[in-house]
Amino acid sequence: MKGLVLSSRHAVTSVPLHPLLAARHSTRAFDAEYDVTDAQLTAILEAARWAPSAGNSQPGRYIVGRRGGDVFAKVLDTLNPGNQGWARHAAVLVVAVRVVSNNRGELRTSAYDLGQAMAHLTFQALAEGLTVRQMAGFAPDRITAEFSLAANLQPVAVAAIGLAGDPATLPDDLRGPDDSPRTRLPLDDLTLARD
């Protein structure tokens, strides 16, 4: 774990978790000067590639843009205005795209499998000393058009990746949520049945 960043947003759990899991939080504050290295980006994408999937279907596809590049600019332009303001400082934007069907038919678990791949991507990024914030506030239809995606490809989320910045640099309306303690429903509320 190269640069694990602990903060006031460390998860409070009933039992100890792996430090990467406990420390993960979704910041909007990114260091606008930091560039993710080729090795870091490759490791992050490899982690997604090696995530489990039903029948080894590997239904995750990724559009990857580095800050300053054309792909980054195109992806940034599809984000909701509220997300554009902070996401422009991230080093990388990754669009998570799922393969909905292939020549064997519908891939029923592709959304689940893509979620696992993005979790793997997230925790590899954390192990690299980076942070990730995933968002649904973007225009999937514009991603589809901009990148000429086939009909069986569905943009699901965008992840902003980079080195965590100082939350004090955020506008007031974003600083509060970024500094607030993390909260979750109680475990008993999430468990439908358990022996």
PDB file of N, CA and C in Angstrom, residues 2-3 17 22 28 33-35 37 49 52 67 74 100 109 115 119 123 126-127 134 159 170:
ATOM      1  N   LYS A   2       1.067   1.811  -1.167  1.00  0.00           N
ATOM      2  CA  LYS A   2       2.060   2.851  -1.361  1.00  0.00           C
ATOM      3  C   LYS A   2       1.810   4.106  -0.547  1.00  0.00           C
ATOM      4  N   GLY A   3       0.627   4.666  -0.636  1.00  0.00           N
ATOM      5  CA  GLY A   3       0.406   5.951   0.015  1.00  0.00           C
ATOM      6  C   GLY A   3      -0.961   6.040   0.636  1.00  0.00           C
ATOM      7  N   LEU A  17     -11.709  -3.862   9.414  1.00  0.00           N
ATOM      8  CA  LEU A  17     -11.666  -4.163   7.984  1.00  0.00           C
ATOM      9  C   LEU A  17     -10.250  -3.952   7.476  1.00  0.00           C
ATOM     10  N   ALA A  22     -11.446   0.309   4.846  1.00  0.00           N
ATOM     11  CA  ALA A  22     -11.844   1.251   5.895  1.00  0.00           C
ATOM     12  C   ALA A  22     -11.515   2.695   5.524  1.00  0.00           C
ATOM     13  N   ARG A  28     -14.082  14.788  -3.570  1.00  0.00           N
ATOM     14  CA  ARG A  28     -14.208  15.627  -4.766  1.00  0.00           C
ATOM     15  C   ARG A  28     -12.965  16.498  -4.929  1.00  0.00           C
ATOM     16  N   GLU A  33      -2.353  19.124 -10.092  1.00  0.00           N
ATOM     17  CA  GLU A  33      -1.001  19.094 -10.654  1.00  0.00           C
ATOM     18  C   GLU A  33      -0.470  17.673 -10.822  1.00  0.00           C
ATOM     19  N   TYR A  34      -1.121  16.708 -10.198  1.00  0.00           N
ATOM     20  CA  TYR A  34      -0.600  15.339 -10.195  1.00  0.00           C
ATOM     21  C   TYR A  34      -1.047  14.586 -11.445  1.00  0.00           C
ATOM     22  N   ASP A  35      -0.108  13.924 -12.083  1.00  0.00           N
ATOM     23  CA  ASP A  35      -0.401  13.067 -13.228  1.00  0.00           C
ATOM     24  C   ASP A  35      -0.196  11.613 -12.832  1.00  0.00           C
ATOM     25  N   THR A  37       0.844   7.948 -13.281  1.00  0.00           N
ATOM     26  CA  THR A  37       1.883   7.368 -14.132  1.00  0.00           C
ATOM     27  C   THR A  37       1.295   6.277 -15.022  1.00  0.00           C
ATOM     28  N   ARG A  49      -9.572  -5.736 -15.176  1.00  0.00           N
ATOM     29  CA  ARG A  49      -9.570  -6.837 -16.144  1.00  0.00           C
ATOM     30  C   ARG A  49      -9.617  -8.194 -15.463  1.00  0.00           C
ATOM     31  N   PRO A  52     -13.553 -11.091 -11.210  1.00  0.00           N
ATOM     32  CA  PRO A  52     -14.373 -12.236 -11.614  1.00  0.00           C
ATOM     33  C   PRO A  52     -15.590 -11.789 -12.416  1.00  0.00           C
ATOM     34  N   ARG A  67      -6.205  13.800 -18.030  1.00  0.00           N
ATOM     35  CA  ARG A  67      -6.383  15.253 -18.017  1.00  0.00           C
ATOM     36  C   ARG A  67      -5.472  15.885 -19.078  1.00  0.00           C
ATOM     37  N   LYS A  74     -13.720  15.140 -23.793  1.00  0.00           N
ATOM     38  CA  LYS A  74     -15.025  14.666 -24.272  1.00  0.00           C
ATOM     39  C   LYS A  74     -15.850  14.083 -23.131  1.00  0.00           C
ATOM     40  N   VAL A 100     -24.022  -5.492 -22.712  1.00  0.00           N
ATOM     41  CA  VAL A 100     -25.355  -5.952 -22.339  1.00  0.00           C
ATOM     42  C   VAL A 100     -25.640  -7.332 -22.916  1.00  0.00           C
ATOM     43  N   THR A 109     -25.847 -10.983 -15.881  1.00  0.00           N
ATOM     44  CA  THR A 109     -25.101 -10.500 -14.710  1.00  0.00           C
ATOM     45  C   THR A 109     -24.066  -9.433 -15.062  1.00  0.00           C
ATOM     46  N   GLY A 115     -19.716  -3.964 -11.854  1.00  0.00           N
ATOM     47  CA  GLY A 115     -19.556  -3.413 -10.510  1.00  0.00           C
ATOM     48  C   GLY A 115     -18.361  -4.015  -9.791  1.00  0.00           C
ATOM     49  N   ALA A 119     -14.973  -2.110  -8.546  1.00  0.00           N
ATOM     50  CA  ALA A 119     -14.478  -2.221  -7.167  1.00  0.00           C
ATOM     51  C   ALA A 119     -13.005  -2.614  -7.176  1.00  0.00           C
ATOM     52  N   PHE A 123      -9.913  -0.320  -5.613  1.00  0.00           N
ATOM     53  CA  PHE A 123      -8.983  -0.712  -4.552  1.00  0.00           C
ATOM     54  C   PHE A 123      -7.551  -0.811  -5.048  1.00  0.00           C
ATOM     55  N   LEU A 126      -6.438   2.758  -4.811  1.00  0.00           N
ATOM     56  CA  LEU A 126      -6.094   3.077  -3.425  1.00  0.00           C
ATOM     57  C   LEU A 126      -4.735   2.502  -3.056  1.00  0.00           C
ATOM     58  N   ALA A 127      -4.461   1.285  -3.493  1.00  0.00           N
ATOM     59  CA  ALA A 127      -3.161   0.667  -3.215  1.00  0.00           C
ATOM     60  C   ALA A 127      -2.028   1.436  -3.881  1.00  0.00           C
ATOM     61  N   GLN A 134     -16.686   7.812  -7.971  1.00  0.00           N
ATOM     62  CA  GLN A 134     -17.530   7.352  -9.067  1.00  0.00           C
ATOM     63  C   GLN A 134     -18.822   8.152  -9.081  1.00  0.00           C
ATOM     64  N   ALA A 159     -15.735   7.302 -13.418  1.00  0.00           N
ATOM     65  CA  ALA A 159     -14.875   7.359 -12.235  1.00  0.00           C
ATOM     66  C   ALA A 159     -13.802   8.414 -12.450  1.00  0.00           C
ATOM     67  N   LEU A 170     -12.109  23.269  -2.282  1.00  0.00           N
ATOM     68  CA  LEU A 170     -13.435  23.089  -2.872  1.00  0.00           C
ATOM     69  C   LEU A 170     -14.345  24.263  -2.535  1.00  0.00           C
TER      70      LEU A 170
END
